[in-house]
Coordinates of C-alpha atoms and ligand atoms in Angstrom, one line a residue:
M301 CA 47.0 -37.9 3.5
A302 CA 49.6 -35.2 4.2
T303 CA 52.3 -33.8 2.0
L304 CA 55.2 -36.1 1.6
S305 CA 57.8 -33.5 0.7
S306 CA 59.3 -33.6 4.3
Y307 CA 60.2 -37.2 3.6
D308 CA 63.1 -36.0 1.4
D309 CA 65.2 -36.1 4.5
H310 CA 64.7 -39.7 4.8
L311 CA 65.5 -40.8 1.3
I312 CA 68.8 -42.0 2.5
F313 CA 67.1 -44.7 4.6
T314 CA 65.0 -45.6 1.7
A315 CA 68.0 -46.1 -0.5
L316 CA 69.4 -48.3 2.2
A317 CA 66.3 -50.4 2.3
F318 CA 66.4 -50.6 -1.5
V319 CA 69.8 -52.2 -1.5
I320 CA 69.1 -54.6 1.3
S321 CA 65.8 -56.1 0.1
S322 CA 65.3 -55.4 -3.5
L323 CA 65.9 -59.0 -4.5
I324 CA 63.4 -60.4 -2.0
F325 CA 60.9 -57.8 -3.0
L326 CA 61.2 -58.3 -6.7
L327 CA 60.5 -62.0 -6.3
A328 CA 57.5 -61.4 -4.0
F329 CA 56.1 -58.5 -6.2
K330 CA 56.3 -60.5 -9.3
T331 CA 54.5 -63.5 -7.9
K332 CA 51.8 -61.3 -6.4
S333 CA 51.2 -59.0 -9.3
R334 CA 50.9 -62.0 -11.7
K335 CA 47.9 -63.0 -9.8
L336 CA 46.1 -59.7 -9.4
N337 CA 44.7 -57.4 -12.1
L338 CA 45.2 -54.1 -10.2
P339 CA 44.2 -50.8 -11.8
P340 CA 47.0 -49.2 -13.7
G341 CA 49.2 -46.5 -12.3
P342 CA 52.5 -44.7 -12.7
P343 CA 55.3 -47.2 -12.8
G344 CA 57.3 -47.1 -9.6
W345 CA 60.5 -48.4 -8.2
P346 CA 61.1 -51.7 -6.4
I347 CA 60.3 -51.5 -2.7
V348 CA 59.5 -47.8 -2.6
G349 CA 56.9 -48.0 -5.4
N350 CA 55.8 -44.4 -6.2
L351 CA 56.9 -42.9 -2.9
F352 CA 59.9 -41.1 -4.5
Q353 CA 57.7 -39.6 -7.2
V354 CA 55.2 -38.3 -4.7
A355 CA 58.0 -36.9 -2.4
R356 CA 60.0 -35.4 -5.3
S357 CA 57.0 -33.7 -6.9
G358 CA 57.2 -31.3 -3.9
K359 CA 53.4 -31.1 -4.1
P360 CA 50.8 -31.9 -1.5
F361 CA 49.5 -35.4 -2.0
F362 CA 46.1 -34.2 -3.2
E363 CA 47.7 -32.2 -6.0
Y364 CA 49.8 -35.1 -7.0
V365 CA 46.8 -37.3 -7.2
N366 CA 44.9 -34.7 -9.2
E367 CA 47.7 -34.8 -11.8
V368 CA 48.0 -38.5 -12.0
R369 CA 44.3 -38.7 -12.5
L370 CA 44.5 -36.7 -15.7
K371 CA 46.7 -39.5 -17.2
Y372 CA 45.2 -42.6 -15.5
G373 CA 41.6 -41.6 -15.2
S374 CA 38.9 -42.8 -12.8
I375 CA 40.7 -45.6 -11.0
F376 CA 44.4 -46.1 -10.5
T377 CA 47.0 -47.6 -8.3
L378 CA 49.8 -46.0 -6.4
K379 CA 52.3 -48.2 -4.7
M380 CA 53.4 -46.4 -1.5
G381 CA 56.1 -48.6 -0.2
T382 CA 54.4 -51.7 1.2
R383 CA 51.0 -50.2 0.8
T384 CA 48.8 -50.5 -2.3
M385 CA 46.6 -47.5 -2.7
I386 CA 43.7 -47.8 -5.1
I387 CA 42.4 -44.3 -5.8
L388 CA 38.8 -43.7 -7.1
T389 CA 38.2 -40.3 -8.7
D390 CA 34.9 -40.9 -10.6
A391 CA 31.3 -40.7 -9.4
K392 CA 30.1 -43.8 -11.0
L393 CA 32.8 -46.0 -9.5
V394 CA 32.4 -44.4 -6.1
H395 CA 28.7 -45.0 -6.2
E396 CA 29.3 -48.6 -7.2
A397 CA 31.8 -49.2 -4.4
M398 CA 30.4 -47.1 -1.4
I399 CA 26.7 -47.5 -2.1
K400 CA 26.0 -50.6 -4.2
Q401 CA 28.7 -52.7 -2.6
G402 CA 28.5 -50.6 0.6
A403 CA 29.0 -53.5 3.1
T404 CA 32.0 -54.8 1.2
Y405 CA 33.8 -51.4 1.2
A406 CA 32.9 -50.6 4.8
T407 CA 36.0 -51.6 6.7
R408 CA 39.3 -49.8 7.4
P409 CA 42.8 -51.0 6.6
P410 CA 45.4 -51.9 9.2
E411 CA 46.6 -48.7 10.9
N412 CA 50.2 -47.7 11.4
P413 CA 51.6 -48.2 14.9
T414 CA 51.2 -44.5 15.9
R415 CA 47.6 -44.4 15.0
T416 CA 47.0 -47.7 16.8
I417 CA 48.3 -46.1 20.0
F418 CA 46.0 -43.1 19.7
S419 CA 42.9 -45.0 18.7
E420 CA 43.5 -47.4 21.6
N421 CA 43.8 -50.3 19.2
K422 CA 41.0 -49.2 16.9
F423 CA 38.5 -48.4 19.6
T424 CA 37.0 -45.4 17.9
V425 CA 34.2 -45.0 15.4
N426 CA 36.5 -43.9 12.6
A427 CA 39.2 -46.5 13.1
A428 CA 37.2 -49.6 14.1
L429 CA 36.9 -52.4 11.7
Y430 CA 33.5 -53.0 10.2
G431 CA 32.0 -55.2 12.9
P432 CA 30.4 -55.2 16.3
V433 CA 32.7 -52.7 18.0
W434 CA 32.2 -50.2 15.2
K435 CA 28.4 -50.8 15.2
S436 CA 28.1 -50.2 19.0
L437 CA 30.3 -47.1 19.0
R438 CA 28.7 -45.5 15.9
R439 CA 25.1 -46.3 17.0
N440 CA 25.9 -44.7 20.4
M441 CA 27.4 -41.6 18.9
V442 CA 24.6 -41.1 16.3
Q443 CA 21.6 -41.9 18.5
N444 CA 22.7 -40.3 21.7
M445 CA 24.6 -37.3 20.4
L446 CA 24.0 -36.5 16.8
S447 CA 20.3 -37.2 16.2
S448 CA 18.3 -34.1 15.4
T449 CA 16.5 -34.4 18.7
R450 CA 19.7 -34.6 20.7
L451 CA 21.2 -31.8 18.7
K452 CA 18.4 -29.5 19.7
E453 CA 19.3 -30.0 23.4
F454 CA 22.6 -28.3 22.8
R455 CA 21.1 -25.2 21.3
A456 CA 22.1 -23.0 24.2
V457 CA 25.7 -24.2 23.9
R458 CA 25.8 -23.1 20.3
D459 CA 24.2 -19.7 21.0
N460 CA 26.7 -19.1 23.7
A461 CA 29.6 -20.0 21.4
M462 CA 28.3 -17.8 18.6
D463 CA 28.1 -14.8 21.0
R464 CA 31.7 -15.5 22.0
L465 CA 32.7 -15.7 18.4
I466 CA 31.2 -12.3 17.6
N467 CA 32.8 -10.8 20.7
R468 CA 36.2 -12.3 19.9
L469 CA 36.0 -11.0 16.3
K470 CA 35.0 -7.5 17.6
A471 CA 37.9 -7.4 20.1
E472 CA 40.4 -8.7 17.6
A473 CA 39.3 -6.1 15.0
E474 CA 39.5 -3.3 17.5
K475 CA 43.1 -4.3 18.3
N476 CA 44.2 -4.8 14.7
S477 CA 42.6 -1.9 12.7
G478 CA 39.6 -4.0 11.7
V479 CA 41.5 -7.1 10.6
V480 CA 40.8 -10.7 11.8
W481 CA 42.1 -14.2 11.2
V482 CA 39.0 -16.2 10.1
L483 CA 40.2 -19.8 10.6
K484 CA 41.5 -19.3 14.1
D485 CA 38.3 -17.7 15.4
A486 CA 36.0 -20.1 13.6
R487 CA 38.0 -23.0 14.9
F488 CA 37.9 -21.8 18.5
A489 CA 34.1 -21.3 18.3
V490 CA 33.4 -24.8 17.1
F491 CA 35.9 -26.3 19.5
C492 CA 34.1 -24.6 22.4
I493 CA 30.8 -26.2 21.3
L494 CA 32.4 -29.7 21.0
V495 CA 34.2 -29.5 24.3
A496 CA 30.9 -28.6 26.1
M497 CA 29.0 -31.4 24.3
C498 CA 31.8 -33.9 25.0
F499 CA 32.6 -33.3 28.7
G500 CA 29.4 -31.6 30.0
L501 CA 31.4 -29.1 32.1
E502 CA 31.5 -25.4 31.9
M503 CA 35.1 -24.3 31.4
D504 CA 37.0 -21.0 31.1
E505 CA 38.6 -20.1 27.8
E506 CA 42.1 -20.9 29.2
T507 CA 41.2 -24.6 29.9
V508 CA 39.5 -24.9 26.5
E509 CA 42.7 -23.6 24.9
R510 CA 44.8 -26.1 26.9
I511 CA 42.7 -29.0 25.7
D512 CA 43.0 -27.6 22.2
Q513 CA 46.8 -27.6 22.5
V514 CA 46.8 -31.2 23.7
M515 CA 44.7 -32.2 20.7
K516 CA 46.9 -30.3 18.2
N517 CA 50.0 -32.1 19.6
V518 CA 48.2 -35.4 18.9
L519 CA 47.3 -34.4 15.4
I520 CA 50.9 -33.4 14.7
T521 CA 52.1 -36.7 16.0
L522 CA 49.7 -38.5 13.7
D523 CA 51.2 -37.0 10.6
P524 CA 52.3 -39.8 8.3
R525 CA 56.0 -40.8 8.3
I526 CA 58.1 -42.7 5.8
D527 CA 58.2 -45.8 8.0
D528 CA 54.4 -46.0 7.8
Y529 CA 55.0 -47.0 4.2
L530 CA 58.3 -48.8 4.7
P531 CA 58.1 -50.6 8.0
I532 CA 61.6 -51.9 7.3
L533 CA 62.8 -48.4 8.3
S534 CA 61.1 -48.3 11.6
P535 CA 64.4 -49.0 13.6
F536 CA 65.5 -45.5 12.5
F537 CA 62.4 -43.9 14.0
S538 CA 62.7 -45.1 17.6
K539 CA 62.9 -41.4 18.8
Q540 CA 59.6 -40.6 17.1
R541 CA 58.0 -43.7 18.6
K542 CA 59.1 -42.6 22.0
K543 CA 57.7 -39.1 21.4
A544 CA 54.4 -40.5 20.3
L545 CA 54.1 -42.5 23.5
E546 CA 54.9 -39.4 25.5
V547 CA 52.2 -37.4 23.7
R548 CA 49.8 -40.2 24.3
R549 CA 50.7 -40.2 28.0
E550 CA 50.3 -36.4 28.2
Q551 CA 46.9 -36.6 26.5
I552 CA 45.6 -39.2 29.0
E553 CA 47.1 -37.4 32.0
F554 CA 45.4 -34.2 30.9
L555 CA 42.0 -35.6 29.9
A556 CA 41.5 -38.3 32.5
P557 CA 40.9 -35.8 35.4
I558 CA 38.3 -34.0 33.3
I559 CA 36.6 -37.3 32.6
E560 CA 36.8 -38.2 36.3
Q561 CA 35.2 -34.8 37.2
R562 CA 32.3 -35.5 35.0
R563 CA 31.9 -39.1 36.4
R564 CA 31.7 -37.7 39.9
A565 CA 29.3 -35.0 38.9
I566 CA 26.8 -37.5 37.5
Q567 CA 27.3 -39.9 40.4
N568 CA 26.5 -37.1 42.8
P569 CA 23.9 -34.9 41.1
G570 CA 24.1 -31.2 42.2
S571 CA 27.7 -31.6 43.6
D572 CA 29.4 -29.8 40.8
H573 CA 28.0 -26.4 39.8
T574 CA 30.0 -26.5 36.5
A575 CA 28.2 -29.7 35.3
T576 CA 25.6 -29.3 32.6
T577 CA 22.7 -31.7 32.0
F578 CA 24.1 -34.1 29.4
S579 CA 27.3 -35.0 27.6
Y580 CA 28.9 -37.5 25.2
L581 CA 30.8 -38.9 28.1
D582 CA 27.6 -39.9 29.9
T583 CA 26.7 -42.2 27.0
L584 CA 30.1 -43.8 27.2
F585 CA 30.7 -44.6 30.9
D586 CA 28.6 -47.7 30.9
L587 CA 28.5 -48.4 27.2
K588 CA 27.9 -52.1 26.4
I589 CA 30.0 -53.2 23.4
E590 CA 29.1 -56.4 21.8
G591 CA 31.8 -59.0 22.5
K592 CA 33.4 -56.9 25.2
K593 CA 33.0 -57.7 28.9
S594 CA 33.8 -54.4 30.5
A595 CA 32.8 -50.8 29.9
P596 CA 35.3 -48.5 28.2
S597 CA 38.6 -47.9 30.1
D598 CA 39.9 -44.4 30.8
A599 CA 42.3 -44.7 27.9
E600 CA 39.5 -45.7 25.6
L601 CA 37.3 -42.9 26.9
V602 CA 40.2 -40.5 26.1
S603 CA 40.4 -41.8 22.5
L604 CA 36.6 -41.6 22.0
C605 CA 36.5 -38.0 23.3
S606 CA 39.4 -37.0 21.2
E607 CA 37.7 -38.4 18.1
F608 CA 34.6 -36.4 18.9
L609 CA 36.6 -33.2 19.3
N610 CA 39.0 -33.7 16.4
G611 CA 36.3 -35.0 13.9
G612 CA 34.3 -31.8 13.9
T613 CA 36.8 -29.0 14.6
D614 CA 39.2 -28.4 11.8
T615 CA 36.8 -29.7 9.2
T616 CA 34.1 -27.3 10.2
A617 CA 36.4 -24.3 10.6
T618 CA 38.0 -25.0 7.3
A619 CA 34.6 -24.9 5.6
V620 CA 33.9 -21.5 7.2
E621 CA 37.3 -20.1 6.1
W622 CA 36.7 -21.1 2.4
G623 CA 33.1 -19.8 2.7
M624 CA 34.0 -16.4 4.0
A625 CA 36.7 -16.1 1.4
Q626 CA 34.2 -16.8 -1.3
L627 CA 31.8 -14.1 0.2
I628 CA 34.7 -11.6 0.1
A629 CA 35.6 -12.5 -3.5
N630 CA 31.9 -12.4 -4.6
P631 CA 30.4 -9.3 -2.9
H632 CA 27.1 -9.8 -4.7
V633 CA 26.7 -13.1 -3.0
Q634 CA 27.5 -11.6 0.4
T635 CA 25.0 -8.8 -0.2
K636 CA 22.3 -11.3 -1.3
L637 CA 22.9 -13.4 1.8
Y638 CA 22.8 -10.3 4.1
E639 CA 19.5 -9.3 2.5
E640 CA 18.1 -12.7 3.1
I641 CA 19.2 -12.6 6.8
K642 CA 17.6 -9.1 7.3
R643 CA 14.4 -10.1 5.5
T644 CA 14.1 -13.2 7.7
V645 CA 15.0 -12.0 11.2
G646 CA 14.8 -8.2 11.0
D647 CA 16.8 -6.6 13.8
K648 CA 17.1 -9.6 16.2
K649 CA 20.2 -11.9 16.0
V650 CA 19.9 -15.0 13.8
D651 CA 19.2 -18.2 15.6
E652 CA 19.1 -21.7 14.2
K653 CA 15.3 -21.7 13.8
D654 CA 15.7 -18.7 11.4
V655 CA 18.5 -20.6 9.6
E656 CA 16.0 -23.2 8.5
K657 CA 14.1 -20.5 6.7
M658 CA 17.0 -19.3 4.6
P659 CA 17.3 -21.1 1.2
Y660 CA 20.1 -18.8 0.0
L661 CA 22.2 -19.5 3.0
H662 CA 21.7 -23.2 2.4
A663 CA 22.7 -22.8 -1.2
V664 CA 25.9 -20.8 -0.2
V665 CA 27.0 -23.5 2.2
K666 CA 26.3 -26.3 -0.2
E667 CA 28.2 -24.5 -2.9
L668 CA 31.2 -24.0 -0.6
L669 CA 31.2 -27.6 0.3
R670 CA 31.1 -28.5 -3.4
K671 CA 34.0 -26.2 -4.3
H672 CA 36.1 -26.7 -1.2
P673 CA 35.5 -30.1 0.4
P674 CA 37.5 -29.7 3.6
T675 CA 39.2 -33.1 3.4
H676 CA 39.6 -33.9 -0.4
F677 CA 39.8 -37.6 0.5
V678 CA 37.3 -39.5 2.6
L679 CA 39.0 -41.6 5.3
T680 CA 40.7 -44.7 3.9
H681 CA 38.4 -47.6 3.2
A682 CA 39.2 -51.3 2.8
V683 CA 37.2 -54.2 1.5
T684 CA 36.0 -57.0 3.7
E685 CA 36.6 -59.6 1.0
P686 CA 38.4 -59.6 -2.4
T687 CA 36.2 -58.0 -5.0
T688 CA 36.3 -56.2 -8.4
L689 CA 35.6 -52.7 -9.5
G690 CA 35.6 -51.3 -13.0
G691 CA 37.0 -54.6 -14.2
Y692 CA 40.0 -54.6 -11.7
D693 CA 40.8 -56.6 -8.6
I694 CA 40.4 -54.9 -5.2
P695 CA 42.3 -57.0 -2.7
V696 CA 41.7 -56.9 1.0
D697 CA 45.0 -55.5 1.8
A698 CA 44.6 -52.4 -0.4
N699 CA 43.9 -48.9 0.9
V700 CA 40.9 -47.6 -1.0
E701 CA 41.0 -43.9 -1.3
V702 CA 38.2 -41.7 -2.6
F703 CA 39.3 -38.4 -4.1
T704 CA 36.3 -36.0 -4.0
P705 CA 37.2 -32.8 -5.7
S706 CA 37.2 -34.4 -9.2
I707 CA 33.6 -35.5 -8.7
A708 CA 32.4 -32.2 -7.4
E709 CA 33.9 -30.4 -10.4
D710 CA 32.9 -32.9 -13.0
P711 CA 31.5 -31.0 -16.0
K712 CA 29.3 -34.0 -16.7
F713 CA 27.3 -33.0 -13.6
W714 CA 27.8 -29.3 -13.1
S715 CA 27.5 -26.3 -15.4
N716 CA 30.6 -24.0 -15.0
P717 CA 31.9 -26.2 -12.3
E718 CA 34.9 -24.0 -11.5
K719 CA 32.6 -21.0 -10.7
F720 CA 31.4 -20.4 -7.2
D721 CA 27.7 -19.9 -7.8
P722 CA 25.2 -20.7 -5.1
D723 CA 22.4 -19.8 -7.4
R724 CA 23.0 -23.0 -9.3
F725 CA 21.1 -24.7 -6.5
I726 CA 18.2 -22.2 -6.8
S727 CA 17.5 -20.6 -10.1
G728 CA 20.0 -22.9 -11.9
G729 CA 17.9 -26.0 -11.1
E730 CA 21.0 -28.0 -10.2
E731 CA 20.7 -30.5 -7.3
A732 CA 22.9 -32.9 -5.4
D733 CA 22.2 -35.4 -2.7
I734 CA 25.2 -35.0 -0.4
T735 CA 24.8 -38.4 1.1
G736 CA 25.4 -39.9 -2.4
V737 CA 22.6 -42.5 -1.9
T738 CA 20.6 -41.4 -5.0
G739 CA 23.7 -40.7 -7.0
V740 CA 27.2 -39.3 -6.3
K741 CA 27.8 -35.7 -7.4
M742 CA 29.4 -34.1 -4.4
I743 CA 30.3 -36.1 -1.2
P744 CA 32.2 -33.8 1.2
F745 CA 31.1 -36.1 4.1
G746 CA 31.9 -39.4 2.3
A747 CA 29.2 -41.9 1.3
G748 CA 27.9 -45.3 2.3
R749 CA 28.1 -47.1 5.7
R750 CA 31.0 -44.9 6.9
I751 CA 29.6 -41.6 5.9
C752 CA 30.4 -38.9 8.4
P753 CA 27.9 -39.2 11.3
G754 CA 28.5 -35.5 12.1
L755 CA 27.1 -34.3 8.8
G756 CA 23.9 -32.8 10.4
M757 CA 25.7 -31.2 13.3
A758 CA 28.5 -29.8 11.0
T759 CA 26.1 -28.2 8.6
V760 CA 24.2 -26.6 11.5
H761 CA 27.5 -25.1 12.8
I762 CA 28.5 -23.8 9.4
H763 CA 25.1 -22.2 8.7
L764 CA 25.0 -20.6 12.1
M765 CA 28.5 -19.3 12.0
M766 CA 28.3 -17.8 8.6
A767 CA 24.9 -16.3 9.2
R768 CA 26.0 -14.6 12.4
M769 CA 29.3 -13.4 10.9
V770 CA 27.5 -11.9 7.9
Q771 CA 24.7 -10.4 10.0
E772 CA 27.1 -8.6 12.3
F773 CA 29.9 -7.5 9.9
E774 CA 30.6 -6.5 6.3
W775 CA 33.5 -8.6 5.1
G776 CA 36.3 -7.4 2.9
A777 CA 39.7 -8.4 1.7
Y778 CA 42.9 -7.5 3.5
P779 CA 44.7 -5.5 2.2
P780 CA 41.5 -4.1 0.5
E781 CA 42.8 -4.4 -3.1
K782 CA 44.1 -8.0 -2.6
K783 CA 42.8 -10.6 -5.0
L784 CA 42.3 -13.8 -3.0
D785 CA 44.3 -16.9 -3.8
F786 CA 42.1 -19.9 -3.8
S787 CA 44.8 -22.5 -3.7
G788 CA 44.9 -24.9 -0.8
K789 CA 47.5 -26.6 1.4
W790 CA 47.3 -29.7 3.7
E791 CA 47.1 -29.0 7.4
F792 CA 44.9 -31.8 8.8
T793 CA 42.4 -30.6 6.3
V794 CA 42.8 -28.7 3.1
V795 CA 42.9 -25.1 4.2
M796 CA 43.7 -21.9 2.3
K797 CA 47.3 -21.7 1.4
E798 CA 47.4 -18.2 2.6
S799 CA 45.4 -18.2 5.8
L800 CA 42.5 -15.8 5.3
R801 CA 42.8 -12.4 6.9
A802 CA 39.8 -10.2 6.4
T803 CA 38.7 -6.7 7.3
I804 CA 35.4 -6.5 9.1
K805 CA 33.0 -3.5 9.6
P806 CA 30.1 -3.7 12.0
R807 CA 26.9 -3.5 10.0
E808 CA 24.6 -1.8 12.5
E809 CA 25.2 -0.7 16.0
T810 CA 21.5 -1.3 16.8
L811 CA 21.4 -5.1 16.6
Q812 CA 19.5 -6.5 19.7
L813 CA 21.8 -9.0 21.3
Ligands
HEM1486 C1 32.4 -29.9 7.8 C2 32.6 -30.8 8.7 C3 32.9 -32.2 8.5 C4 33.4 -32.8 7.3 C5 33.7 -32.2 6.0 C6 33.6 -34.2 7.7 C7 34.0 -35.2 6.7 C8 34.1 -36.5 7.0 C9 34.6 -37.5 6.1 C10 34.9 -37.2 4.6 C11 34.6 -38.7 6.7 C12 35.0 -40.0 6.1 C13 33.8 -40.8 5.6 C14 34.2 -42.1 5.0 O1 35.2 -42.7 5.5 O2 33.6 -42.5 4.0 C15 34.1 -38.5 8.1 C16 34.0 -39.5 9.0 C17 33.7 -39.2 10.3 N1 33.4 -38.0 10.9 FE1 33.2 -36.2 9.9 N2 33.2 -34.4 9.0 C18 32.8 -33.2 9.5 C19 32.3 -33.0 10.8 C20 32.2 -34.0 11.8 C21 31.7 -33.8 13.1 C22 31.0 -32.5 13.6 C23 31.8 -35.0 13.7 C24 31.4 -35.4 15.1 C25 31.6 -34.7 16.2 C26 32.4 -35.9 12.8 C27 32.8 -37.2 13.1 C28 33.2 -38.2 12.2 C29 33.4 -39.6 12.6 C30 33.2 -40.2 13.9 C31 33.7 -40.2 11.4 C32 34.0 -41.7 11.2 C33 32.8 -42.5 10.7 C34 33.0 -44.0 10.5 O3 34.1 -44.4 10.3 O4 32.0 -44.7 10.7 N3 32.7 -35.3 11.6 N4 33.9 -37.1 8.2

């Protein structure tokens, strides 16, 4: 969910809608709410529900929710125009819903028209309804790309991207008196890995950057609009709809030739010297989907590839940004991590086998995912049939949202929850199953049937990036005396409000690359 403050511009339309249809709505609303026992929530206005309150708070949606939670507790309702959002903020209820009643909560709500365009009518893992299409797509992604065996095959791709990351940081620091932008560099490194895994073609940095630009345009177009909540206003947004179709056309026109290049390369082995041995696309060309006669179309392939690239880029880079910020704010943690790296690998550069032998690194990454879950909400869920939770009705047309920070900072589970303290997982004796199966305490990747299938790959990327970055450089604040601000803002994920700039000093000139 993005910030809604930009919707202020559109309040005029909302007012118009209010006048036109309040009578109809009031009748419909009264009949409906008499039947349902929805969780309580802040009283809203006819038609627009709580939209005005959210917009006028001037706060990002995640901050607004955090405030409402203090008054309404572990489960509450926000009426966002025609949508009913039921928000869960408490571990027990989330476990009950996502794990115990997992199959019931495993589907997705109807999408807005823009999202439907980009998901090619819900033909992606994240958007598909719980059913045969989702099962086929998810099974394919997990078994053929994200299993631990498959992941190992892409080790060289990761090594290459890590070397590029270090070189980019060095070059940037040389140009800018030792100062670097963490998010941008981490983002590019992970994007290079995903592009290579997705298309199986070696590409120069310029092409990768162009793909990135296309993806960013898509993400911007997907930002929620007021007519997503009040479809009655959609006639006022025909320009935006046209723009969305244009961006979709550009996305297909740009990616279809790359897809075609890979198709030709595997049909004529040896014909393309840029082709690598295996890619996500190879698993999709002839994919059999239950209930579907033909293999995925080009447009569907574009949607599936875009999902693969988008799912793991901003999320992972965001985690690295927060992680590096915490290492800067807590120099003793950085020193301890550096000592573990040196003890484990000596003078050679860290690789992912070494990473497996570093408990402190694992604790640092787990702690950063607890303190700074990159998304704050899991993707929106919906129930497959009407059910109840915490004594309230959960209807099939409700958007079920899980707010994760309140769980990961719940003093019932964590000692000094606001403190960044990786040692809690070592000497502190605290534990957490991040899949939530044995109990929900921190779920940065969601929980249950729709849990992020990229969990394993994402943690490998975060471990590796942070280990290499700390091994090569000593990290400090910029300007040096600056106290870092740990507040966040929404930008596809929850990133640092003030994007992290850091000073880096090479540790030792003698590292054997
Ligand atoms: C730190 C990195 C990442 C974080 C924090 C993250 C977080 C999440 C979250 C919270 C969800 C929603 C789960 C739910 O609906 O209950 C999700 C779903 C998903 N993620 Fe990730 N993710 C990350 C990396 C990745 C990577 C690397 C990939 C794959 C390339 C990926 C692919 C997906 C897909 C396909 C889904 C939809 C799953 C479904 O609906 O069945 N993610 N992720």
